[in-house]
Coordinates of C-alpha atoms and ligand atoms in Angstrom, one line a residue:
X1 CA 0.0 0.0 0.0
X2 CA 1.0 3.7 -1.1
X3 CA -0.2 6.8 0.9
X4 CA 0.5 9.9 -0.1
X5 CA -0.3 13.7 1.1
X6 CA 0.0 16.9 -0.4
X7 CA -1.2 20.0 0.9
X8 CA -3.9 22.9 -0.4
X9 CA -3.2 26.3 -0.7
X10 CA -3.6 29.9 -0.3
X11 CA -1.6 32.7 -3.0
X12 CA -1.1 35.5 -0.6
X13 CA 0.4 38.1 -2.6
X14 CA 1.1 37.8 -6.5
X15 CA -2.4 36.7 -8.0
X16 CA -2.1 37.4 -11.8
X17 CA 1.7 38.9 -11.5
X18 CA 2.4 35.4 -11.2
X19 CA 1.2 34.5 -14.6
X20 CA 4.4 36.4 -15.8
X21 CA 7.9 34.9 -14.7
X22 CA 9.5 38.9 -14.3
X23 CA 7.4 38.2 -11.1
X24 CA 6.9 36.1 -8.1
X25 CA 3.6 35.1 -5.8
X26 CA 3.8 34.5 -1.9
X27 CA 2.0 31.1 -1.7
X28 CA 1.7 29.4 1.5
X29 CA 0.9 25.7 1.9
X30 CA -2.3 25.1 4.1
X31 CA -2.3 22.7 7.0
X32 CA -5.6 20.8 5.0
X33 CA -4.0 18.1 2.5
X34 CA -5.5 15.3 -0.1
X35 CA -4.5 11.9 0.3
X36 CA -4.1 9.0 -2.4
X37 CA -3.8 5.4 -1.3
X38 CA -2.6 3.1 -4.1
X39 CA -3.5 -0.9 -3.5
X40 CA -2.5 -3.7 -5.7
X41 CA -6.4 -4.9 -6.1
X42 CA -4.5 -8.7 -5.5
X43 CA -3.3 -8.3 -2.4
X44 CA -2.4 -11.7 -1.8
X45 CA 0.2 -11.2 -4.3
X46 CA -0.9 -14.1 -6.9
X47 CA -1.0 -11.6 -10.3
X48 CA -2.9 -12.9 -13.0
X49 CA -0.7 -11.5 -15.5
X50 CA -3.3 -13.1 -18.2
X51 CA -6.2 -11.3 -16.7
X52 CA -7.0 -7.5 -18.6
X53 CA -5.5 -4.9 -16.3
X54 CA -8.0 -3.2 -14.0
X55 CA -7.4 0.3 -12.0
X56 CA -10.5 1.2 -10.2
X57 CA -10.6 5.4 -8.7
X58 CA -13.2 5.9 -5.7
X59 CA -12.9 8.7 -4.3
X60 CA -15.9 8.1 -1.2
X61 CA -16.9 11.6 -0.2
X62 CA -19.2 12.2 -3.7
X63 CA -21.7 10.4 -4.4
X64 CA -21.2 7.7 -7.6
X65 CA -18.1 8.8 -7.8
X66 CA -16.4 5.6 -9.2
X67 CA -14.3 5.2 -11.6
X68 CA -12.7 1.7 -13.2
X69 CA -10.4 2.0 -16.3
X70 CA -9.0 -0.9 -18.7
X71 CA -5.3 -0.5 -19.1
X72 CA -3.5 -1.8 -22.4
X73 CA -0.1 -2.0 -22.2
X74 CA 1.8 -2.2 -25.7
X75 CA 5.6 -1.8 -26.5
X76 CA 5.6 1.8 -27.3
X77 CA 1.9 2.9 -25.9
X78 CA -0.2 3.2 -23.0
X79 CA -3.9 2.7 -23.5
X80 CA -6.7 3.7 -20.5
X81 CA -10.3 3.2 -21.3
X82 CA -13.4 4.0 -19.0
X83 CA -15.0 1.0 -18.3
X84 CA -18.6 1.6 -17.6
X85 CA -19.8 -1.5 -16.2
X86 CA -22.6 -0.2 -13.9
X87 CA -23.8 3.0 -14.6
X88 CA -25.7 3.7 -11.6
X89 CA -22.4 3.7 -9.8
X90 CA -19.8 4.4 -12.1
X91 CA -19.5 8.3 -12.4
X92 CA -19.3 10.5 -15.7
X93 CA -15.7 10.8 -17.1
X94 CA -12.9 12.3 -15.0
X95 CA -10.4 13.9 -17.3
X96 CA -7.9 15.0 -14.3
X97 CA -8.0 11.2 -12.9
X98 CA -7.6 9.8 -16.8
X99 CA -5.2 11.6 -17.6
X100 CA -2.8 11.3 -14.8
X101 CA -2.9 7.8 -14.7
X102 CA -2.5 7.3 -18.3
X103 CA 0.7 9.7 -18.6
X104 CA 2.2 8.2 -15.6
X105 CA 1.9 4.7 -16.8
X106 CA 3.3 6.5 -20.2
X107 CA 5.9 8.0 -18.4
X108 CA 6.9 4.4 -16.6
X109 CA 6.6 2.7 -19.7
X110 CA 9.6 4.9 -21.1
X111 CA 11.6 4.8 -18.2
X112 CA 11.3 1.3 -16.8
X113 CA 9.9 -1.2 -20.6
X114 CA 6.7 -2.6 -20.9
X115 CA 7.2 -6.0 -19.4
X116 CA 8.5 -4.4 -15.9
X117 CA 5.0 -1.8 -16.5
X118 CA 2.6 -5.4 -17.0
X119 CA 4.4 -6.6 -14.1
X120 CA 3.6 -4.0 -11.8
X121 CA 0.0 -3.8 -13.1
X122 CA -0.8 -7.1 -13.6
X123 CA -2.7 -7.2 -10.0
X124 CA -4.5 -3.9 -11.1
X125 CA -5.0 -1.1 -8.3
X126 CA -7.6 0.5 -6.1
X127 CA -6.6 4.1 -5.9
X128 CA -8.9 5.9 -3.3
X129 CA -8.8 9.7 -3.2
X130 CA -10.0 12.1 -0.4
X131 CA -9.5 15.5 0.6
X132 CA -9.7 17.0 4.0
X133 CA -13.2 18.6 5.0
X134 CA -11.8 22.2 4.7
X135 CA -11.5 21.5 0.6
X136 CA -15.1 21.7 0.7
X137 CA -17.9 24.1 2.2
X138 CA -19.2 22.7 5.4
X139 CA -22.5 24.7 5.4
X140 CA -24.8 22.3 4.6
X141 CA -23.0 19.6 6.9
X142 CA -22.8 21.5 9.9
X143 CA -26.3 22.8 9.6
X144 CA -27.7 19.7 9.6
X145 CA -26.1 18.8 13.0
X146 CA -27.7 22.5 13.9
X147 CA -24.2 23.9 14.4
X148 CA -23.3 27.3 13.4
X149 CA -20.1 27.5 11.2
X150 CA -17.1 28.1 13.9
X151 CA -13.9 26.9 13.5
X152 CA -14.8 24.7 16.7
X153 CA -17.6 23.5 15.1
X154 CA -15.5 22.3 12.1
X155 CA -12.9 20.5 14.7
X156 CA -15.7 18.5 15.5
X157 CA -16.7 17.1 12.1
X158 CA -16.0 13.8 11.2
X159 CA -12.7 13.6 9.2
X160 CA -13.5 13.1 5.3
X161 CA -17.2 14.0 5.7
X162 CA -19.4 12.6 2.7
X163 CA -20.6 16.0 1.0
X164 CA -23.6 13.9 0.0
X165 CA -23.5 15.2 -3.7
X166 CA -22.0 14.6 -6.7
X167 CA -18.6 15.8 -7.3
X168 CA -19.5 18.0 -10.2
X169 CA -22.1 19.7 -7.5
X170 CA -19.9 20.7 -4.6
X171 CA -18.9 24.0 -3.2
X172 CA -15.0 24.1 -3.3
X173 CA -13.6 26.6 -1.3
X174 CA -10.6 27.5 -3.5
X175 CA -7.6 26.1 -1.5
X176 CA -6.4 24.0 -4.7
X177 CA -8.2 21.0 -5.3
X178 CA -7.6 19.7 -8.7
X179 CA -3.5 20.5 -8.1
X180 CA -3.3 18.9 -4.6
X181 CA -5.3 16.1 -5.8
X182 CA -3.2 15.8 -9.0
X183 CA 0.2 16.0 -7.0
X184 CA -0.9 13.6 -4.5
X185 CA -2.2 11.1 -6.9
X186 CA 1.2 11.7 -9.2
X187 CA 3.5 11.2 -6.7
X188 CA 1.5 7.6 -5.2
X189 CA 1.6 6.5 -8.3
X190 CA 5.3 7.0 -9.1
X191 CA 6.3 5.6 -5.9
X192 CA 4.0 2.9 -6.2
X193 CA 5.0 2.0 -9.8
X194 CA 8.8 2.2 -8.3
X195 CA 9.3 4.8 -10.9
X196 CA 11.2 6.7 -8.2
X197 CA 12.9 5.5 -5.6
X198 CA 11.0 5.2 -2.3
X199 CA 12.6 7.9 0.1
X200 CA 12.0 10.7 -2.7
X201 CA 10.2 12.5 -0.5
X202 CA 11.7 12.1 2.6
X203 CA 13.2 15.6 2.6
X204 CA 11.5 18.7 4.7
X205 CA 13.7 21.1 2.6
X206 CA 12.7 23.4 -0.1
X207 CA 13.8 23.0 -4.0
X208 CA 17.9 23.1 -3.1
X209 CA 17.4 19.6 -1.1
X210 CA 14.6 17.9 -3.1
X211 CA 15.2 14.8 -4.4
X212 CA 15.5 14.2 -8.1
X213 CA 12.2 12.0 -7.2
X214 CA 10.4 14.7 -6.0
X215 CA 11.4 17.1 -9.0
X216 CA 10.3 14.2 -11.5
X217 CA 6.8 14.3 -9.7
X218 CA 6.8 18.1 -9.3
X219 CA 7.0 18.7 -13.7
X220 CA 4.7 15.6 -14.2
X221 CA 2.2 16.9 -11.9
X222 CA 2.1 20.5 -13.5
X223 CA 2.0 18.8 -17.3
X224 CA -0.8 16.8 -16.2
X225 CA -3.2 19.5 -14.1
X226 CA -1.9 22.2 -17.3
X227 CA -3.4 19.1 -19.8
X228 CA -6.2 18.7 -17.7
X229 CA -7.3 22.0 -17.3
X230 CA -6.5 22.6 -20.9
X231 CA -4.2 26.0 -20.2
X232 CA -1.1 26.4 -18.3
X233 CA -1.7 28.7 -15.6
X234 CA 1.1 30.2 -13.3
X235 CA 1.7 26.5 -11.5
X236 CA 2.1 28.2 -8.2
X237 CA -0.8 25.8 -6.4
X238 CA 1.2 22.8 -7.8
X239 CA 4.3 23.9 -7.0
X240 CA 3.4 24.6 -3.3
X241 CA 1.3 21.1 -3.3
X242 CA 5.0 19.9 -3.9
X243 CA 7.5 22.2 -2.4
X244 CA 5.6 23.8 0.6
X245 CA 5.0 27.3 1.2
X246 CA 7.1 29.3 -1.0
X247 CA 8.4 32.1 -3.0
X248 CA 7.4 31.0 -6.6
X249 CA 8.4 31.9 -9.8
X250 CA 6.8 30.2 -12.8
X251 CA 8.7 28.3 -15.2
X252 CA 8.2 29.0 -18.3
X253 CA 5.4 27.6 -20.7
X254 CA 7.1 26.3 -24.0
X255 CA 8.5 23.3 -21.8
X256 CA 5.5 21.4 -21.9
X257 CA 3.7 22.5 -25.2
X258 CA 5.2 19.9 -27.3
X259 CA 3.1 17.5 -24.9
X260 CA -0.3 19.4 -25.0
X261 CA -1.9 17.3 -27.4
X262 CA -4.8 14.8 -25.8
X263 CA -3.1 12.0 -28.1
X264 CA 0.8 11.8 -28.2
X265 CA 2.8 11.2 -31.3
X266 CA 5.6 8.9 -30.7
X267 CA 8.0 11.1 -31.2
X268 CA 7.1 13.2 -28.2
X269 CA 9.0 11.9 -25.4
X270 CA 7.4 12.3 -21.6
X271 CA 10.8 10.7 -19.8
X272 CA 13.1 13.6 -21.6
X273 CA 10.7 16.6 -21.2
X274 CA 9.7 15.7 -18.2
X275 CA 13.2 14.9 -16.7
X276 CA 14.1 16.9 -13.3
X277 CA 17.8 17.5 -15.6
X278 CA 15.6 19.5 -18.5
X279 CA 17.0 23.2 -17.8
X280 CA 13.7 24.4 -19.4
X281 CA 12.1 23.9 -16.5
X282 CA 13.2 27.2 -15.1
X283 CA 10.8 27.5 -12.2
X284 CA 11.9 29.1 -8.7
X285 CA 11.2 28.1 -5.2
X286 CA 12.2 30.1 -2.8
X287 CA 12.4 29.9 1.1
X288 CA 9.2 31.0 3.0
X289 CA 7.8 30.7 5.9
X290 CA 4.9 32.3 8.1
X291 CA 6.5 33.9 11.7
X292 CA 6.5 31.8 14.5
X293 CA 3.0 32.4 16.9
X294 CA 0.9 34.0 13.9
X295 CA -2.7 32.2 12.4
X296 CA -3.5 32.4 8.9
X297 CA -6.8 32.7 9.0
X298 CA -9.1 31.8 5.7
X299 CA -12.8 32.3 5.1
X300 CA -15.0 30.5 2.3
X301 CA -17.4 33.9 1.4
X302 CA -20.3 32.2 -0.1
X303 CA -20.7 34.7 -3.3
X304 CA -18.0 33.3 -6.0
X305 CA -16.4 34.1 -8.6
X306 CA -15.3 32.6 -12.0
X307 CA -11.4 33.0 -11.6
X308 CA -10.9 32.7 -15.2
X309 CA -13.0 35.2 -16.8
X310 CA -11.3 37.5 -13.8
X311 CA -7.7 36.7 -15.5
X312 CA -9.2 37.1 -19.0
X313 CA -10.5 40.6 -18.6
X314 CA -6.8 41.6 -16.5
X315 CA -4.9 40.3 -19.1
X316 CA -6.4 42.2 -21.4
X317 CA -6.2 45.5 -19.6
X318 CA -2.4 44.7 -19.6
X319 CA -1.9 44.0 -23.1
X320 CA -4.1 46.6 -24.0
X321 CA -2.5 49.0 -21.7
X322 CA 1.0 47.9 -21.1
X323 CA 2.8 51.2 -20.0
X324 CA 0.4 51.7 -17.4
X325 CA -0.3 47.8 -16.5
X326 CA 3.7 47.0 -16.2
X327 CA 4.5 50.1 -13.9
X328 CA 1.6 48.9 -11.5
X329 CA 2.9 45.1 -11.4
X330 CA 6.2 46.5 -11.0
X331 CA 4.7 48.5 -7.9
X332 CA 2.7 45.9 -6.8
X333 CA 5.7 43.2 -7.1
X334 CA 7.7 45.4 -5.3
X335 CA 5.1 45.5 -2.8
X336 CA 4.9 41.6 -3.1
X337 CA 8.3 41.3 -2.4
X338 CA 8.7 43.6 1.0
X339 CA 6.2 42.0 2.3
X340 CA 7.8 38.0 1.8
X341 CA 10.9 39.9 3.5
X342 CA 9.4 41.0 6.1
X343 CA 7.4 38.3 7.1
X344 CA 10.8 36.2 6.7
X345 CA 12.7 39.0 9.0
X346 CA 10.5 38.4 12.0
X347 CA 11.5 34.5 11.8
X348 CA 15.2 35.1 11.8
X349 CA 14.1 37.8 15.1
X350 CA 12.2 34.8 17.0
X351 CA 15.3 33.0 16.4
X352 CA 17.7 35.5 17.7
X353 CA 15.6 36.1 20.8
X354 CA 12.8 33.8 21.4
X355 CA 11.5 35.2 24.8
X356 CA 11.9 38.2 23.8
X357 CA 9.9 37.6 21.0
X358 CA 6.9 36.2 22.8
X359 CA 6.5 39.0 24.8
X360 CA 6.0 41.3 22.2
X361 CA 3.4 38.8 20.2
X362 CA 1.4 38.6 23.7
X363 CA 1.6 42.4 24.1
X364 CA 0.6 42.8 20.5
X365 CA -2.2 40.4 20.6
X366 CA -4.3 42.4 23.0
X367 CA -3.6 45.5 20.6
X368 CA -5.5 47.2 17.5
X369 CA -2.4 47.6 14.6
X370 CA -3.3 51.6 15.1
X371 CA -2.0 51.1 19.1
X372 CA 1.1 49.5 18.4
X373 CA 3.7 51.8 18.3
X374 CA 1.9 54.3 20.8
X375 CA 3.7 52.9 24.1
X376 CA 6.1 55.8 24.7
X377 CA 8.7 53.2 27.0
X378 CA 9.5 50.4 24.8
X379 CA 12.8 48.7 24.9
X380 CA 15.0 49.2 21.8
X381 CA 15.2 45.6 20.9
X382 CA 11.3 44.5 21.5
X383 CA 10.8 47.7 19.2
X384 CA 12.4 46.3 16.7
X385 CA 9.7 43.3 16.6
X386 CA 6.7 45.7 16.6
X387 CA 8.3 47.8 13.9
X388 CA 9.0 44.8 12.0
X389 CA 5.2 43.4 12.7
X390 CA 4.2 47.2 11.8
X391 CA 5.7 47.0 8.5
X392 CA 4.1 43.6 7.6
X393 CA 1.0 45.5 8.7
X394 CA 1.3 48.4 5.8
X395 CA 2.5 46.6 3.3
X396 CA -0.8 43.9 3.3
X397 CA -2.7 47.5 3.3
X398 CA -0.4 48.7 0.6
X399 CA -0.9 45.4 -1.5
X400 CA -4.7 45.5 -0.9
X401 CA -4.8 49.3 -2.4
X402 CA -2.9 48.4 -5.3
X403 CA -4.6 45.3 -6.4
X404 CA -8.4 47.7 -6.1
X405 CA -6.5 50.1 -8.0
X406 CA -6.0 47.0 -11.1
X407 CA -9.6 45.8 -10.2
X408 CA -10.9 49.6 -10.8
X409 CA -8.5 50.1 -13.8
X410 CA -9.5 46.7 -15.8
X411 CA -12.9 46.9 -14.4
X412 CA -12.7 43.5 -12.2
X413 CA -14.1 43.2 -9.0
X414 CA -10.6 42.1 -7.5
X415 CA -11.4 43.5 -4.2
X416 CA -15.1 44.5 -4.6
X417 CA -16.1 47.1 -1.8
X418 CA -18.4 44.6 0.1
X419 CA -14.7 42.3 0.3
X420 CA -13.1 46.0 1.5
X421 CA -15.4 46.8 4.0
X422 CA -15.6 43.3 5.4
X423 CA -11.4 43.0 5.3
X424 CA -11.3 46.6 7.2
X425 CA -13.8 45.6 10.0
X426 CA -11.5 42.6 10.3
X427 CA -7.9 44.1 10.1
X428 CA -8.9 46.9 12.9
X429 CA -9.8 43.6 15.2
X430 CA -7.0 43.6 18.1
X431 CA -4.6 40.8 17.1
X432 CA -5.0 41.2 13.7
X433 CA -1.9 41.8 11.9
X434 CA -2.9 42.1 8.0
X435 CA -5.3 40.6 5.3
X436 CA -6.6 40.5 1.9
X437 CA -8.0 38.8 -0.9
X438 CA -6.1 35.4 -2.0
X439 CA -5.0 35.3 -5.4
X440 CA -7.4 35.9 -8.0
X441 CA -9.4 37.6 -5.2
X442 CA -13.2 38.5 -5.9
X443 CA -15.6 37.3 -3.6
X444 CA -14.4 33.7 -3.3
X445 CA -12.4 34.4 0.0
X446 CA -10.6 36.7 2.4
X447 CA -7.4 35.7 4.2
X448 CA -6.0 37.5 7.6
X449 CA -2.4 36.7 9.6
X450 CA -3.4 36.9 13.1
X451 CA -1.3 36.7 16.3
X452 CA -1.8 33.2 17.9
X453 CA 0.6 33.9 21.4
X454 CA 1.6 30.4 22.7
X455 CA 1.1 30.5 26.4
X456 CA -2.9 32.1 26.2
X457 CA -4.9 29.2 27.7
X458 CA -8.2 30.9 27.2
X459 CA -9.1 30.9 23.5
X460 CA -12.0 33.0 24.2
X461 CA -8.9 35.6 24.5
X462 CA -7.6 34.9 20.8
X463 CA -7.8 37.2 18.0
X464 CA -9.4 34.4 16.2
X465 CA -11.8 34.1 18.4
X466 CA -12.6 38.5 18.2
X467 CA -12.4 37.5 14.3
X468 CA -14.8 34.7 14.0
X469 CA -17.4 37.0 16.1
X470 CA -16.9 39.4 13.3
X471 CA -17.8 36.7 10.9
X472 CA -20.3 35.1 12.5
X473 CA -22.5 38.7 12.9
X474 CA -21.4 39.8 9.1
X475 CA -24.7 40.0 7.1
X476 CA -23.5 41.9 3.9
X477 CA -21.6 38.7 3.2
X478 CA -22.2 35.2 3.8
X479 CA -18.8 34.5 5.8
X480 CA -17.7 30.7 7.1
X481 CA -14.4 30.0 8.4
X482 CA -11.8 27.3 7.1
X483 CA -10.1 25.5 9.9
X484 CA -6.8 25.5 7.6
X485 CA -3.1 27.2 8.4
X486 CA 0.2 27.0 7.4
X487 CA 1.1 23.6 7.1
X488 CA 4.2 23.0 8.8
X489 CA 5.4 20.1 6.7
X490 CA 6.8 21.0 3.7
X491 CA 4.5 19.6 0.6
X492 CA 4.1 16.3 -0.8
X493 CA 5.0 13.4 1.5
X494 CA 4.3 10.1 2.1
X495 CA 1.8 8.7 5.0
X496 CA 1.6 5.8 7.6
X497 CA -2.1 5.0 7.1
X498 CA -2.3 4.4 10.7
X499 CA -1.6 8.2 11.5
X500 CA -4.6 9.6 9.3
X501 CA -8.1 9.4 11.2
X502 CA -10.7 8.3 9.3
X503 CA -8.8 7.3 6.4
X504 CA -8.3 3.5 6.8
X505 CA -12.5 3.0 7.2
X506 CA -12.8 4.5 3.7
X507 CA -10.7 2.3 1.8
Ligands
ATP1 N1 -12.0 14.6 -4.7 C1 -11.8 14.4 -6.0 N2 -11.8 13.1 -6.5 C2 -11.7 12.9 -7.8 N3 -11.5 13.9 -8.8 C3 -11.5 15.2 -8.3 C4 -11.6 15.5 -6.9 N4 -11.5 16.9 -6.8 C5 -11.3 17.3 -8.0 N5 -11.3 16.3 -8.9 C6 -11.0 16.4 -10.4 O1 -10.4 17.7 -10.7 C7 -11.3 18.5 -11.5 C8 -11.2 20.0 -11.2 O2 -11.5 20.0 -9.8 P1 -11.8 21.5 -9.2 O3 -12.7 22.2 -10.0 O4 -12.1 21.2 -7.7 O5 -10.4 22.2 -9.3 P2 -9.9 23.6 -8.8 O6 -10.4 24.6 -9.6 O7 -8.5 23.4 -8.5 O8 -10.6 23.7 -7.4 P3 -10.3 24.8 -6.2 O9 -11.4 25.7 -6.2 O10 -10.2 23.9 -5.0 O11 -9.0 25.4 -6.5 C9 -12.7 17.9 -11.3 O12 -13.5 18.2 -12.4 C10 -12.4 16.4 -11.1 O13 -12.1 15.9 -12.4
PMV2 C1 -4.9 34.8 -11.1 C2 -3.8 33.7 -10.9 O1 -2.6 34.3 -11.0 C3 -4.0 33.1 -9.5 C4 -5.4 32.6 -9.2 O2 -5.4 32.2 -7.8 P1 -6.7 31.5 -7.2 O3 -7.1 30.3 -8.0 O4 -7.8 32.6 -7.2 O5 -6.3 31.1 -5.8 C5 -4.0 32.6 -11.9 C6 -2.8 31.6 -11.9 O6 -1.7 32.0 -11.3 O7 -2.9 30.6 -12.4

């Protein structure tokens, strides 16, 4: 058995600058993952190498959501057909789920010949795939248990909690589905298929101690979510459902065009594009980290909005006013940038002086941003924290000016005013330390960094807790809160299916 994790994710900074590789996007990798578990469907071991080749997809929180392919394996192809044996509970197609197992198996086929490939299918595989409750909207769950949506309530929800719908039907809340699904999926597969070597993703690092492994399964992933979704966007949700929170820089689109035909000629070759030793893949991951003793907070705000027809009208704004568009991203990358410093500053200061440190996030926490710096006695070195935290402070407010100035400029609602008035009742709550609209913004979501001091025993004392009463009493906006943070493991990794509640009784 094969169990592998990769986590969801929230762009902080960088939405649509990150499209363009003169730019980078702040993305930080949430503390709610998807999980793939790979079986050989023999698990006594006895393959029937005669028998057809079966891989069966359930993925148990959706309703018929089933799916059991054919594989043919020939010397120089990879065939995977639907099988639709019982429609009742055999789901429509899934093009994301086709498509990365066909690839993969393509990809193995290249690398490792076809009779190894038959050998390691021969038993066929039941792949089960689940994501953690926070990838979906709770509403309907929680109100049927007559609980209002807290973040408590959400603890207490059964782990993998059947959305009672089809997949096609759910509310997503926007932290990355599709790419933490595909990376997750990817990477069980490649291990399980012994394309790469089983300790590939042992390492906690970032990009400068991955293993060639976990590079392999990084480009495969982003080819197969950019041929799924039939466009390559930025790749920063993939990247981060590989790498962990991040500075990213996209890599640059030509490397997988050659392979963005549904059908493959034979000339295209997946194991040479695809290799972690292609130089075209020119992506950047840099270190990042949220400070020690700080919340990202995330809300699901029920309105929506259709990212891509928000992209399609910015990028044409830009092209259709360059001078104007490219001295704004400058700005706003500029912008981008302090803030990721900043942020990254206040780690290296908890380092240097931990207690010290501490005090100031406990003094802090009790403290609207506007209060901060108004004590007229405060030692030179615990100013230096409250500057530092003041600084993260204005540039969020400086980021979320600039990005309503593009929304008002290409006539996009990137931060619509009922987002900006709900974001300043928020960010003027004591404890708060910034916010604003994740990537594409709209009225998908709102995100706020919030001081979480580590010695309060009464969470009623929290900023989260003066937040979510904020939330819970907004009526211009339908506001729930996501129980995801930071994760504090570093993307894809592989899981003892003992350690994930809930996850064995699905399988
Ligand atoms: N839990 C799942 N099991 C199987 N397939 C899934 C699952 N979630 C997503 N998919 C596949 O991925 C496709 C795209 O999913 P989705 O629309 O959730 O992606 P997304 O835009 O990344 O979502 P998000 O809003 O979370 O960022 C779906 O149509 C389906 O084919
Ligand atoms: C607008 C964009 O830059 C980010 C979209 O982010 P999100 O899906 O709204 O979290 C698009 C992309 O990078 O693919």
């Amino acid at each position: 058995m094969t169990v592998v994790s990769s986590p969801g994710k929230v762009l902080l900074a960088g939405g649509y600058l990150v499209l363009d590789p003169k730019y980078s996007g702040i993305v930080v990798s949430t503390s709610s993952r998807f999980y793939t578990v790979v079986e050989d469907k023999v698990r006594d071991g006895a393959r029937g190498s005669e028998s057809p080749i079966q891989i069966r997809v359930r993925s148990p929180q959706f309703v018929t959501a089933t799916w059991v392919y054919l594989v043919h394996v020939d010397e120089a192809a990879v065939r995977v057909e639907q099988l639709a044996d019982d429609v009742s509970t055999t789901s429509t197609k899934n093009k994301f789920v086709q498509l990365a197992i066909e690839r993969v198996l393509l990809l193995a086929l290249e690398l490792k010949g076809a009779a190894s490939l038959r050998g390691q299918l021969a038993a066929g595989y039941d792949i089960v795939i689940v994501g953690d409750n926070d990838f979906y909207s709770q509403r309907a769950q929680l109100a049927a248990r007559n609980l209002q949506p807290t973040l408590e309530n959400l603890f207490q929800l059964p782990p993998f909690l059947s959305t009672g719908v089809k997949l096609a039907e759910v509310h997503k809340t926007g932290l990355g589905s599709s790419a933490a699904l595909i990376t997750s999926l990817v990477s069980a597969l490649l291990l399980h298929l012994s394309v790469i070597p089983k300790d590939s993703f042992t390492s906690e690092g970032g990009l400068d101690s991955a293993s060639e492994g976990r590079k392999l399964a990084h480009n495969t992933a982003q080819y197969i979510h950019c041929l799924a979704q039939g466009k390559v966007g930025s790749g920063f949700d993939v990247s981060s459902a590989v790498f962990g929170s991040q500075l990213y820089t996209r890599f640059d689109p030509q490397v997988i065009q050659p392979l963005m035909e549904e059908n493959l000629g034979s000339t295209q070759s997946l194991s040479r594009i695809l290799s972690p030793l292609n130089p075209a893949w020119d992506y950047r991951v840099e270190p990042f980290k949220l400070p020690p003793q700080t919340r990202l907070m995330l809300a699901d705000v029920d309105a929506g909005s259709d990212t891509p027809s928000l992209v399609g009208k910015v990028l044409k704004w830009r092209k259709e006013n360059s001078t104007e568009a490219n001295a704004l991203w400058d700005n706003l990358d500029s912008t981008n940038k302090s803030l990721a410093k900043t942020l990254l500053k206040l780690s290296s200061l908890a380092e240097q002086n931990s207690d010290e440190y501490s005090r100031v996030v406990k003094y802090l926490a009790s403290l609207q941003s506007v209060q901060w710096l108004a004590h007229p006695a405060i030692p030179p070195n615990e100013l230096q924290v409250i500057e530092t935290f003041a600084e993260v402070h204005q540039h969020s407010e400086e980021i979320r000016a600039k990005m309503r100035d593009m929304g008002s400029r290409s006539d996009v609602p990137i931060e619509p005013p009922e987002q900006t008035e709900l974001l300043d009742a928020c960010v003027s709550v004591a404890g708060v330390i910034g916010g604003g609209v994740p990537g594409a913004g709209g009225y998908d979501a709102i995100w706020l960094l919030v001081f979480e001091p580590k010695d309060i025993v009464d969470s009623s004392q929290l900023p989260s807790s003066r937040v979510e009463a904020v939330w819970s009493s907004w009526t211009k906006l339908d506001v729930s809160p996501l129980s995801a943070k930071e994760s504090v493991a570093k993307g894809v990794r592989v899981e003892n299916i003992e350690s994930i509640k809930g996850l064995k009784e699905l399988l």
